[in-house]
Coordinates of C-alpha atoms and ligand atoms in Angstrom, one line a residue:
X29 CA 3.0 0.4 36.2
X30 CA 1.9 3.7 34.7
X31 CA -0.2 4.4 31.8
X32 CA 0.7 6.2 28.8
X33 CA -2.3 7.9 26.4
X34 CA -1.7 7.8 23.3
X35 CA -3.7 11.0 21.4
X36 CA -3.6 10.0 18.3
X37 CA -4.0 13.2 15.7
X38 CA -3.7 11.4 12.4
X39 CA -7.0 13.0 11.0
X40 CA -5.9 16.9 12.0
X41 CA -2.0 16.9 12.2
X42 CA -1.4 14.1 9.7
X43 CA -4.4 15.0 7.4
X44 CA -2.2 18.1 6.9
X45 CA 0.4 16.2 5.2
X46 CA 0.3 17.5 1.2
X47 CA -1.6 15.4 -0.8
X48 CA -3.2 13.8 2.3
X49 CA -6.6 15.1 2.1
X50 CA -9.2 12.6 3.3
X51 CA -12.8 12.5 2.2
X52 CA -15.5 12.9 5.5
X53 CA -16.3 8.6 5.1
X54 CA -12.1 7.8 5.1
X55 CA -11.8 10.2 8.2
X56 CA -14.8 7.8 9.8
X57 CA -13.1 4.5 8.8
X58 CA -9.5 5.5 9.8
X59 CA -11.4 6.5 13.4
X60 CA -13.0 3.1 13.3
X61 CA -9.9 1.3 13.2
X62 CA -8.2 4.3 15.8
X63 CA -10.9 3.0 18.2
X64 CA -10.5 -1.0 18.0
X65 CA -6.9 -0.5 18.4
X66 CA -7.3 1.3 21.9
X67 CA -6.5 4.6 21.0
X68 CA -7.5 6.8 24.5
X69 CA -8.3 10.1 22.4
X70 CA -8.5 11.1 19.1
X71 CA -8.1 14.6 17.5
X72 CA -10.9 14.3 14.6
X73 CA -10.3 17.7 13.2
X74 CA -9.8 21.0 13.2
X75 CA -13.9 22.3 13.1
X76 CA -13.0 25.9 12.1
X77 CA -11.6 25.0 9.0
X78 CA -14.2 24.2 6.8
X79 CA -17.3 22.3 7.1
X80 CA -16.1 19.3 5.9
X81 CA -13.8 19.2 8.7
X82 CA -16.9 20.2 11.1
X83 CA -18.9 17.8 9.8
X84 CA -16.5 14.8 10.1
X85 CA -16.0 15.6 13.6
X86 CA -18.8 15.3 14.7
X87 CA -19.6 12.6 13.2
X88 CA -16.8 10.2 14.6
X89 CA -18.3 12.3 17.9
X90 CA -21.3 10.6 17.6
X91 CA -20.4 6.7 16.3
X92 CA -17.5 6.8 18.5
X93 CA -17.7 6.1 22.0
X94 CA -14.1 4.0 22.7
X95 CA -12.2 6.8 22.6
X96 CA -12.3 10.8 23.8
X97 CA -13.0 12.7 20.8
X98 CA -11.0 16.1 20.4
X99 CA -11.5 18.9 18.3
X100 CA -9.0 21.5 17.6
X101 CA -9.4 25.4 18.2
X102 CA -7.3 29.0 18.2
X103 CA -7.7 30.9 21.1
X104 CA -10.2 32.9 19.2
X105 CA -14.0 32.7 20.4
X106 CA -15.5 31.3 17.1
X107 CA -13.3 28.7 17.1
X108 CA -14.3 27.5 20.5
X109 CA -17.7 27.7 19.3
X110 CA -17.2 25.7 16.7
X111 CA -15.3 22.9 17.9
X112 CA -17.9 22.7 21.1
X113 CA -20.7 22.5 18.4
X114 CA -18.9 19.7 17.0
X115 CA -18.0 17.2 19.8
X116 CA -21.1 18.0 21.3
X117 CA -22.4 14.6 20.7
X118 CA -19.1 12.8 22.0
X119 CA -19.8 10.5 24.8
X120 CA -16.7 11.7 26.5
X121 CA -15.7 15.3 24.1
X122 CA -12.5 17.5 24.3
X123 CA -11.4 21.1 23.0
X124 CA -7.7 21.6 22.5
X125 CA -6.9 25.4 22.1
X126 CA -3.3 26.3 20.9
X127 CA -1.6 30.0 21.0
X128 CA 1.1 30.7 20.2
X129 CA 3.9 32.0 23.3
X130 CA 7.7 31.4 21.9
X131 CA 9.2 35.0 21.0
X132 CA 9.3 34.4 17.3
X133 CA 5.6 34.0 16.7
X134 CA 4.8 36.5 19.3
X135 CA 6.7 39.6 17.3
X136 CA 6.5 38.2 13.9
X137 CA 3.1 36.0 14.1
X138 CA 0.4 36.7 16.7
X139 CA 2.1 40.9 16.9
X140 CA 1.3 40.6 21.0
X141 CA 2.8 41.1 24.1
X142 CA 3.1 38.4 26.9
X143 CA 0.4 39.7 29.3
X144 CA -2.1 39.5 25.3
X145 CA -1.1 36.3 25.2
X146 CA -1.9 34.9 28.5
X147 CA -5.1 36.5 28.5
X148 CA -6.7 35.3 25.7
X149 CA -5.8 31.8 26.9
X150 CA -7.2 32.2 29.8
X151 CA -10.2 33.7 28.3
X152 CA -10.4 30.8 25.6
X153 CA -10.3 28.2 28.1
X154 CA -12.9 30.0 30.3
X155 CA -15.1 29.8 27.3
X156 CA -14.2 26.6 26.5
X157 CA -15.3 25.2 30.0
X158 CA -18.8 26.2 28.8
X159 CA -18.6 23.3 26.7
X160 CA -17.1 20.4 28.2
X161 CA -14.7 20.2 31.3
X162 CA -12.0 18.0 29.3
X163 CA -9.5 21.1 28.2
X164 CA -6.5 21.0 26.6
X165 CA -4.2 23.6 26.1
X166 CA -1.3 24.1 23.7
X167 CA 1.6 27.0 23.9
X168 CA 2.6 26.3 20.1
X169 CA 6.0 26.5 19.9
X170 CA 6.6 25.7 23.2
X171 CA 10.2 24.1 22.8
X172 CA 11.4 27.6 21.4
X173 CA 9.7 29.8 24.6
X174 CA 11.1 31.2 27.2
X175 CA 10.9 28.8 30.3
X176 CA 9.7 31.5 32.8
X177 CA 7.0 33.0 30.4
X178 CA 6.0 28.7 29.8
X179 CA 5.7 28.7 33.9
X180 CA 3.5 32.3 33.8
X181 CA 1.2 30.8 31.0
X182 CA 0.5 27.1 32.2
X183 CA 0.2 28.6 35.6
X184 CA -2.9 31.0 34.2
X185 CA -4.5 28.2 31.7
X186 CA -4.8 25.6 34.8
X187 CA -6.5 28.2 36.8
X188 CA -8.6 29.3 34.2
X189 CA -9.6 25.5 33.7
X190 CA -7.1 23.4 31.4
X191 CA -6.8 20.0 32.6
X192 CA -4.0 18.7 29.9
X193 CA -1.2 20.8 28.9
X194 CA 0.5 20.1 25.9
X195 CA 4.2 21.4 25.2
X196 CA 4.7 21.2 21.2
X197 CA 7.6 21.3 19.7
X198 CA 6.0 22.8 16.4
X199 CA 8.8 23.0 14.1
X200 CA 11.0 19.7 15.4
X201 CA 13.6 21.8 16.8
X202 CA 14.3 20.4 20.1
X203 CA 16.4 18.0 21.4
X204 CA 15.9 14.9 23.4
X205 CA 17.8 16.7 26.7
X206 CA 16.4 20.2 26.5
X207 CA 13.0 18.8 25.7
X208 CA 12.9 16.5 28.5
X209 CA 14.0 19.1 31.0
X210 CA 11.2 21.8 30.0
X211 CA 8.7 18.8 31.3
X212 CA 10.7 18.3 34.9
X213 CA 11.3 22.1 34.7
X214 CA 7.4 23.1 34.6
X215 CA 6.5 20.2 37.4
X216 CA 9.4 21.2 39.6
X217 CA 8.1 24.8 39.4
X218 CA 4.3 24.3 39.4
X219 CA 2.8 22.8 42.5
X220 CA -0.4 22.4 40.9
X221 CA 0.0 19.9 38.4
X222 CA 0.5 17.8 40.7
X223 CA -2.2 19.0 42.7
X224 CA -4.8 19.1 40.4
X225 CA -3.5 15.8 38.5
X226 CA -3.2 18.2 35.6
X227 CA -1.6 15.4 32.4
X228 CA 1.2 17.0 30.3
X229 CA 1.5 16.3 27.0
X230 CA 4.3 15.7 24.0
X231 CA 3.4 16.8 20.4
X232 CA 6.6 16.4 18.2
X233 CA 7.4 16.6 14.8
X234 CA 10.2 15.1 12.7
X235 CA 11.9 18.0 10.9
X236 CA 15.1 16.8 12.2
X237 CA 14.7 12.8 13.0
X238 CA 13.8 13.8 16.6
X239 CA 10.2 13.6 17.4
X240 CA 9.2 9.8 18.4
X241 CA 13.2 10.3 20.4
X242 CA 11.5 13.6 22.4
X243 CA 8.9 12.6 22.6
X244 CA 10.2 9.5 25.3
X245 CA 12.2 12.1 26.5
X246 CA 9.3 14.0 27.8
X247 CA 7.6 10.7 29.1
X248 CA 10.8 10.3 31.0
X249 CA 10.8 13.4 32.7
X250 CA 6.6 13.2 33.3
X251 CA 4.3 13.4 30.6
X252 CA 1.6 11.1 30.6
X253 CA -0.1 11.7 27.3
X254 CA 2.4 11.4 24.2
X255 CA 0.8 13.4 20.7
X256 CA 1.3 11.2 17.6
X257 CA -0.4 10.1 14.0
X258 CA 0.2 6.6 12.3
X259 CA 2.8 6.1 10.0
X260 CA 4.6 9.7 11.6
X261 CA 2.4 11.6 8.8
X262 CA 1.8 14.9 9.4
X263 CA 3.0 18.4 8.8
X264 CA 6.4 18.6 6.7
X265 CA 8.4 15.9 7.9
X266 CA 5.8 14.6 10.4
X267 CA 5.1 13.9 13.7
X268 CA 6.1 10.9 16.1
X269 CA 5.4 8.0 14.9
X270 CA 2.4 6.4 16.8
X271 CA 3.8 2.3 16.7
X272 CA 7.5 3.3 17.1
X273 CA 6.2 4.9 20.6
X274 CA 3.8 2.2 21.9
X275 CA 6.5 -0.8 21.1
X276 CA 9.4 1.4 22.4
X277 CA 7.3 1.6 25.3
X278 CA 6.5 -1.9 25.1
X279 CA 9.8 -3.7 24.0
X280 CA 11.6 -1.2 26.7
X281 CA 9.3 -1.9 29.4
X282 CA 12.1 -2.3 31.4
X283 CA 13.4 1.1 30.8
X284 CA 10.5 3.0 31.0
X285 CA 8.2 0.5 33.1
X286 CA 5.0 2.0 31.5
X287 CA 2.7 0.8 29.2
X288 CA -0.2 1.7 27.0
X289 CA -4.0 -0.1 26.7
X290 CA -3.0 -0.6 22.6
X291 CA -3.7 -3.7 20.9
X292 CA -0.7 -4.0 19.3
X293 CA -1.9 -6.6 17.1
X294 CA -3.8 -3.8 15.4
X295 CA -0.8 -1.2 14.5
X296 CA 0.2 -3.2 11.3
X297 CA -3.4 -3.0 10.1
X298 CA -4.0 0.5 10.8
X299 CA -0.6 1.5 9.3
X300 CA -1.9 -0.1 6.2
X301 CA -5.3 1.4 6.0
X302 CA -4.0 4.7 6.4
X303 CA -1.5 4.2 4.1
X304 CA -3.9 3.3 1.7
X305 CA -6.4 6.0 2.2
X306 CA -4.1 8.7 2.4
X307 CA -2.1 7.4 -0.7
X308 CA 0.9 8.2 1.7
X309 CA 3.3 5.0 1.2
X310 CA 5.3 3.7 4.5
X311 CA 9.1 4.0 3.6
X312 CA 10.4 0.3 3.3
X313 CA 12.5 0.3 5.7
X314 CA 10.3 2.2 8.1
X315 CA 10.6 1.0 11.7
X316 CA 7.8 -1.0 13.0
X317 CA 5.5 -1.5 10.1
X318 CA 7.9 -1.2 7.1
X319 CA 8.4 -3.6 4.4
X320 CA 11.4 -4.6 5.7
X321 CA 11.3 -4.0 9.5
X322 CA 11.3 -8.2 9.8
X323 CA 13.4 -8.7 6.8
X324 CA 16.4 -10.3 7.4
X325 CA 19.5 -10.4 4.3
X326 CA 22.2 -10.8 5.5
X327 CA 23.5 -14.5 5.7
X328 CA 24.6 -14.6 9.6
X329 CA 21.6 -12.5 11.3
X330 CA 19.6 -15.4 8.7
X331 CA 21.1 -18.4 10.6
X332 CA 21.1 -16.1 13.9
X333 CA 17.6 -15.9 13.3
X334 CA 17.2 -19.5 12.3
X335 CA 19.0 -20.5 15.4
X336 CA 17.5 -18.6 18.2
X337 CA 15.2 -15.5 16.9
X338 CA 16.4 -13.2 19.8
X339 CA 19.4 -12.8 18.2
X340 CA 18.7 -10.5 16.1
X341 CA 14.6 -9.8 16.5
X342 CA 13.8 -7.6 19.3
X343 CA 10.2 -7.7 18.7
X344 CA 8.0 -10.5 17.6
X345 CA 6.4 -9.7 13.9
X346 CA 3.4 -11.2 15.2
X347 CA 2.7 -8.5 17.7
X348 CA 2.8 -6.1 15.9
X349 CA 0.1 -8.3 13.5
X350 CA 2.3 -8.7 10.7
X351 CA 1.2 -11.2 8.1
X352 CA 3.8 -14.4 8.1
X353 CA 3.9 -14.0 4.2
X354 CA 3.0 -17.6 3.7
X355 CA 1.2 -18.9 0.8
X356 CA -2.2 -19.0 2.4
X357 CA -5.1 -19.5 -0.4
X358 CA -5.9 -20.8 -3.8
X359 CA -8.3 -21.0 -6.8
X360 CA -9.8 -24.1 -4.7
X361 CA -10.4 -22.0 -1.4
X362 CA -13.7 -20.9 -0.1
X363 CA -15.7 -17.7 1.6
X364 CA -15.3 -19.1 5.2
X365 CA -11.5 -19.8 4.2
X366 CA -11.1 -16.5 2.6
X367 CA -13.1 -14.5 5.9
X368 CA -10.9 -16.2 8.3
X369 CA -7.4 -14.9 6.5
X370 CA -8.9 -11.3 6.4
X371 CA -9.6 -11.5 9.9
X372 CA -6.5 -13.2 11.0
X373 CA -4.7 -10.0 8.6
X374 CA -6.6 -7.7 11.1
X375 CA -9.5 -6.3 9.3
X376 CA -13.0 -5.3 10.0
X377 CA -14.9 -6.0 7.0
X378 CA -18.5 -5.6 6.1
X379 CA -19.8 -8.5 4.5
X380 CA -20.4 -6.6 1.2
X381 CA -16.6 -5.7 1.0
X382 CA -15.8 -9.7 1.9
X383 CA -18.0 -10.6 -0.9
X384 CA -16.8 -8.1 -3.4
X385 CA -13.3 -9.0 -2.1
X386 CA -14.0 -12.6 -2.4
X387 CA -14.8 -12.4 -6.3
X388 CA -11.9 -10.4 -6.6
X389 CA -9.9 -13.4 -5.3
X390 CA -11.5 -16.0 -7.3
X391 CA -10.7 -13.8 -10.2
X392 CA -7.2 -13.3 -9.6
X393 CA -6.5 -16.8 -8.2
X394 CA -7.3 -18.1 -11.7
X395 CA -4.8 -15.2 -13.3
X396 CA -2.2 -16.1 -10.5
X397 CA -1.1 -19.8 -9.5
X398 CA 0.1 -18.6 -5.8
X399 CA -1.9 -16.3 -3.8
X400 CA 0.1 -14.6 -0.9
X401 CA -1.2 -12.5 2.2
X402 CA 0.5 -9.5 0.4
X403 CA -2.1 -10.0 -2.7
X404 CA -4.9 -10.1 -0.2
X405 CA -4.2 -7.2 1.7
X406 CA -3.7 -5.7 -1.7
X407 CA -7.6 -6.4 -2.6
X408 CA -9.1 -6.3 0.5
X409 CA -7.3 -2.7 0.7
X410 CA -9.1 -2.0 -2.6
X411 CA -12.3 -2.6 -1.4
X412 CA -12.0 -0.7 1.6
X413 CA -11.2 2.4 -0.4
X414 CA -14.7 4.5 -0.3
X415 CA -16.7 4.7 -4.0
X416 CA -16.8 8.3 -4.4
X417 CA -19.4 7.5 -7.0
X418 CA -18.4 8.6 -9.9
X419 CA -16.4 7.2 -12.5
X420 CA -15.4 3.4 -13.0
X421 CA -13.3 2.2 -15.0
X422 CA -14.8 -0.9 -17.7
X423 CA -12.4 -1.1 -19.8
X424 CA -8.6 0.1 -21.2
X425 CA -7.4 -1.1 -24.8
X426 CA -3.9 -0.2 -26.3
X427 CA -1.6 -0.3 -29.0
X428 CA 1.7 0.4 -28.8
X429 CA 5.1 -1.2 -29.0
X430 CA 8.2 0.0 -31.8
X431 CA 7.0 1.7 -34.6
X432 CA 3.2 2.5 -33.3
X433 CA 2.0 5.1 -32.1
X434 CA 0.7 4.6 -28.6
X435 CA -3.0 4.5 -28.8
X436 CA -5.8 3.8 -26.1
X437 CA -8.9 3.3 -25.5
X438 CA -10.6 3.9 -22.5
X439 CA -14.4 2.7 -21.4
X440 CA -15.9 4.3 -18.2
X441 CA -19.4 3.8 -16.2
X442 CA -20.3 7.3 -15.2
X443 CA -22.6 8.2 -12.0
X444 CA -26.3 7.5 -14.1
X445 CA -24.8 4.2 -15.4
X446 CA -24.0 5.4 -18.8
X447 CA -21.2 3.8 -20.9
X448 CA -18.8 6.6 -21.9
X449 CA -15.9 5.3 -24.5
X450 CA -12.9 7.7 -26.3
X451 CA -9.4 7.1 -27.5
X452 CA -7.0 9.6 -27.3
X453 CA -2.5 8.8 -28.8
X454 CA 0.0 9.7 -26.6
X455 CA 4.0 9.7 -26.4
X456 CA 3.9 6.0 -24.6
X457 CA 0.7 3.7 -23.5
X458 CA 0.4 5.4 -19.9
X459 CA 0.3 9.5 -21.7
X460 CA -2.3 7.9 -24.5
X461 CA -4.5 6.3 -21.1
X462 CA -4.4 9.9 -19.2
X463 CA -4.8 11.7 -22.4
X464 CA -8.0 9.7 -23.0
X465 CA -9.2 10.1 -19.1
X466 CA -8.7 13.4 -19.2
X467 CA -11.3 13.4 -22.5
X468 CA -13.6 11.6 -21.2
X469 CA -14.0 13.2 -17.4
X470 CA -12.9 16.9 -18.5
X471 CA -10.9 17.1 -15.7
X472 CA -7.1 18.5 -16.7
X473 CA -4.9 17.6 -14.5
X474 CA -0.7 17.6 -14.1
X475 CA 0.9 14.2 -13.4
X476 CA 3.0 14.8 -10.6
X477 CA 4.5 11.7 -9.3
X478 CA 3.9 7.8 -11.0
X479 CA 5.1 5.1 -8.9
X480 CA 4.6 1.1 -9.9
X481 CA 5.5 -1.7 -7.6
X482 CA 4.9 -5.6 -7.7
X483 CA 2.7 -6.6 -4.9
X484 CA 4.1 -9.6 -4.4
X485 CA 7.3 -12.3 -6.0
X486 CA 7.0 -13.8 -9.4
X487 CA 6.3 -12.4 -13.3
X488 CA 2.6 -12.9 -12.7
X489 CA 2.5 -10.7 -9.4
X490 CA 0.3 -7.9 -9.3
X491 CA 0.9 -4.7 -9.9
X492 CA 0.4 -1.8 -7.7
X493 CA 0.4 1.9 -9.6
X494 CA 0.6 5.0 -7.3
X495 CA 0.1 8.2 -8.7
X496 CA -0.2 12.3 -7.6
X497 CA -2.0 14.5 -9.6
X498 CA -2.0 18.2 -9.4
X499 CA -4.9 20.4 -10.0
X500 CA -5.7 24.3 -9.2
X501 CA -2.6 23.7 -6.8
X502 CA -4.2 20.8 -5.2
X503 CA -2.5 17.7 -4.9
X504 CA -4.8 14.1 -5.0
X505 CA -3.2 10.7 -4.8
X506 CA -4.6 7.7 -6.3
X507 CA -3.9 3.5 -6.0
X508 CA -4.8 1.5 -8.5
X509 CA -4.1 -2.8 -8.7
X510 CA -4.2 -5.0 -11.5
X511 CA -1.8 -8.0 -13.3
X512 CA -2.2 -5.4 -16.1
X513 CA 0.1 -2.6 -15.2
X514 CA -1.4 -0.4 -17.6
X515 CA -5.1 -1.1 -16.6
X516 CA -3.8 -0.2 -12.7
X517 CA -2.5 3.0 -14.5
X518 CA -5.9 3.9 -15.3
X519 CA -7.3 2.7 -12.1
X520 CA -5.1 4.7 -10.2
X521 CA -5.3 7.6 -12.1
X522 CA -9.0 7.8 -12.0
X523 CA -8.9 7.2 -8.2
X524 CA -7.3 10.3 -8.1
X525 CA -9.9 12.1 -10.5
X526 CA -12.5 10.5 -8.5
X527 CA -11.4 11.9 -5.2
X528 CA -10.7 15.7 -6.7
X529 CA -14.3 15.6 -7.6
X530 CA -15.7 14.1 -4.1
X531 CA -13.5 17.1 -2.7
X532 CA -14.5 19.7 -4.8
X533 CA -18.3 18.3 -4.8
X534 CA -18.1 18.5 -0.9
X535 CA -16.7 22.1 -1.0
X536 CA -19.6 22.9 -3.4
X537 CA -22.3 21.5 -1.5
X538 CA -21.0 23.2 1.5
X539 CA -20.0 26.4 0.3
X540 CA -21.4 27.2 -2.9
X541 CA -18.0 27.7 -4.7
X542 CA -17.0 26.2 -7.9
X543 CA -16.2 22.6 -8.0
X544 CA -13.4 21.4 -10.5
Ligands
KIV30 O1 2.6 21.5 16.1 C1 1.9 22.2 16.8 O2 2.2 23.1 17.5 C2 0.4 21.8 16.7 C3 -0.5 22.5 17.6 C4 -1.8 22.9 17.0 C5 -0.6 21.7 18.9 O3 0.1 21.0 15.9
ZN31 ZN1 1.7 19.7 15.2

């Protein structure tokens, strides 16, 4: 059976989802959990960028050895540069380069003719090769180019050096058929990918439904390296999906017979922590690791279920390492209890977090009679998020109801350890919270988007408060968790403050501009 690699580009594709912005430590600990899941190379970042994004790239370069680490370059020389600086440290290092070819961004983007084109490529992956003999090369827009000038260009790039071609279909126009057929097009044409064992490549994205759908379609007609990022986040509407492509390649082994070296065990997990980190929630009924994906209502696939579980599950929830959402602990369980349901939930935690996620328990298992795996992803997920540092939250007080004015008042510990306290009246208890964070940080945000969800069933559940904040046209999300739904208000909306000031501080530090 043939192997599939999955190149995972959650923390350069995805991270370019709005509002997705990950701090250098979250791009380290999503690449933690990228590696322990099998994940044969991962795109760390874009170096050129900025040098936050250079920085966190070569860091996961050098504490990652699992997986191939891939930095992402133009076909312009100081990207090269800078990408090879970065992955320099990689065990096992990659440059992807990406130029543009289909006729659209050749007139309209890039301004350059065909023969331009192919020679900067080659020249790029020429000086690429200076740095590292793992090259991949990217005609962007490749679904919307002109098959022969495709054949002309992949034909130059593998001369010059490139050893994985990748065939994007940038804006998610293609189709399952015609995408397929530009794959057994290029190796019925091009003796020497076959001859040089040169790996083609899928990168899809999702603006019409398409991408995980193409992206098989391409593995069916010869690629051998599929693009994707976890939970489908990425640019616009996303790319594929990386767990709807490893269990349709698993569940439909008989189809495709070829597999992939993930722990599937491990896509649940991730899905969560990336979720969490990027403040990106995962649709309910998303396939694979949604809410709902195992959820069964109605009264006949129930008994079907009950009956034989075939009927009606194709895949087991326990592959995928879904929790059984069984009531597990309570106020009577111990540490070695609690460790051993956070492992069996699929994380890695350092015993710090455990502890500080273990006192959390013991706290809310005396609010909260039941205690379900839901509630301890839910803290265990909130210890995991990285301290920026700054501000924490001691205390929220507030008046309100018919007749009062909505009052609060809000306590914060700042960065020296000093109390801070203010009150502030708003048009209802959340406005009075913000209006007093807003006081007592100085940062002046817009509310963009406020979500609130119970964690798990009952009047007592917790609450979970999502919410996007808007500043200098910079969008932040923020999670905060609580019984109190207005204390997780404020937690979640200082999460967000928090993060706007890591990001701006790292900006500073790096590049001397004004921080918020
Ligand atoms: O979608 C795209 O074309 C890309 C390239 C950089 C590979 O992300
Ligand atoms: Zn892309």
């Amino acid at each position: 059976m043939e192997t599939i690699r999955i190149f995972d580009t959650t923390l350069r594709d995805g991270e370019q989802s709005p509002g997705a912005t990950l701090t250098y430590a979250e791009k380290l600990e999503i690449a933690r959990y990228l590696e322990a899941m099998g994940v044969d190379i991962i795109e760390a970042g874009f170096p050129i960028s900025s040098n936050g994004d250079f920085e966190s790239v070569r860091q996961i370069a050098t504490e990652i050895t699992g997986s191939v680490i891939c930095g992402l370059a133009r076909a312009v020389p100081g990207d090269i540069d800078r990408a090879g600086e970065a992955i320099k440290p990689a065990k096992r290092g990659r440059i992807h380069i990406f130029c543009a070819t289909s006729k659209i961004h050749r007139d309209h983007k890039l301004k350059k003719g065909r023969d331009e084109i192919i020679d900067i490529s080659v020249r790029s992956v020429q000086q690429a090769r200076q740095y590292t003999d793992d090259i991949e090369f990217s005609p962007e827009d490749a679904s919307r180019t002109e098959l022969d000038f495709l054949e002309q260009i992949t034909q130059a790039v593998i001369e010059a050096g490139a050893t994985t071609i990748n065939l994007p279909d940038t804006v998610g126009y293609a189709m399952p058929h015609s995408y397929g057929n530009i794959f057994a097009h290029l190796i019925a044409r091009l003796p020497v990918i076959r001859e040089k064992g040169i790996i083609l490549s899928t990168h899809c994205h999702n603006d019409l439904g398409m991408a995980v759908a193409n992206s098989l379609a391409g593995v069916e007609n010869g690629a051998r390296q599929v693009e994707c990022t976890i939970n489908g986040i990425g640019e616009r509407a996303g790319n594929a999906a990386l767990e709807e492509l490893v269990m349709a390649l698993r569940v439909r082994r008989d189809y495709f017979n070829m597999g992939t070296r993930i722990d599937t065990t491990k896509l649940y997990p991730t899905s969560r922590i990336v979720s969490n980190l990027t403040g990106l929630t995962v649709q309910r009924n998303k396939a694979v690791v949604g809410q709902n994906a195992f959820a069964h209502e109605s009264g006949i696939h129930q008994d079907g279920v009950l009956k034989f579980r075939e009927t009606y599950e194709i895949m087991d929830p326990a592959t995928v390492g879904l929790p059984t959402n069984v009531l597990v602990l309570g106020k009577h369980s111990g540490r070695h209890a609690f460790r051993d349901r956070v492992q069996q939930l699929g994380y890695n935690v350092a015993d710090a977090q455990l502890e500080k996620a273990f006192v959390a328990f013991k706290a809310l298992a005396d609010k909260k009679k039941e205690v379900f795996d839901e509630d301890i992803e839910a803290l265990v997920d909130d210890q995991l998020k990285i301290d920026n540092g700054l501000w924490e939250l001691t205390g929220v007080q507030v008046t309100s109801g018919t007749n009062a004015i909505p009052t609060a008042t809000v306590t914060l510990r700042d960065s020296n350890g000093q109390t801070i306290r203010d009150a502030s009246i708003g048009d209802g208890p959340v406005d009075a919270i913000y209006s007093a964070l807003q006081r007592l940080t100085g940062v002046h945000c817009s509310l963009t988007d406020y979500r609130i969800r119970a964690i798990s069933r009952g009047t007592e559940a917790q609450g979970e408060v999502q919410v996007e904040l808007e500043h200098s046209g910079r969008k932040v999300r923020g999670r905060g968790l609580s019984t109190d739904i207005l204390e997780a208000s404020a937690r979640a909306y200082l999460a967000a403050i928090n993060r706007l000031r890591a990001l701006a501080h790292r900006k500073h530090l790096l590049t001397g501009s004004s921080g918020v």
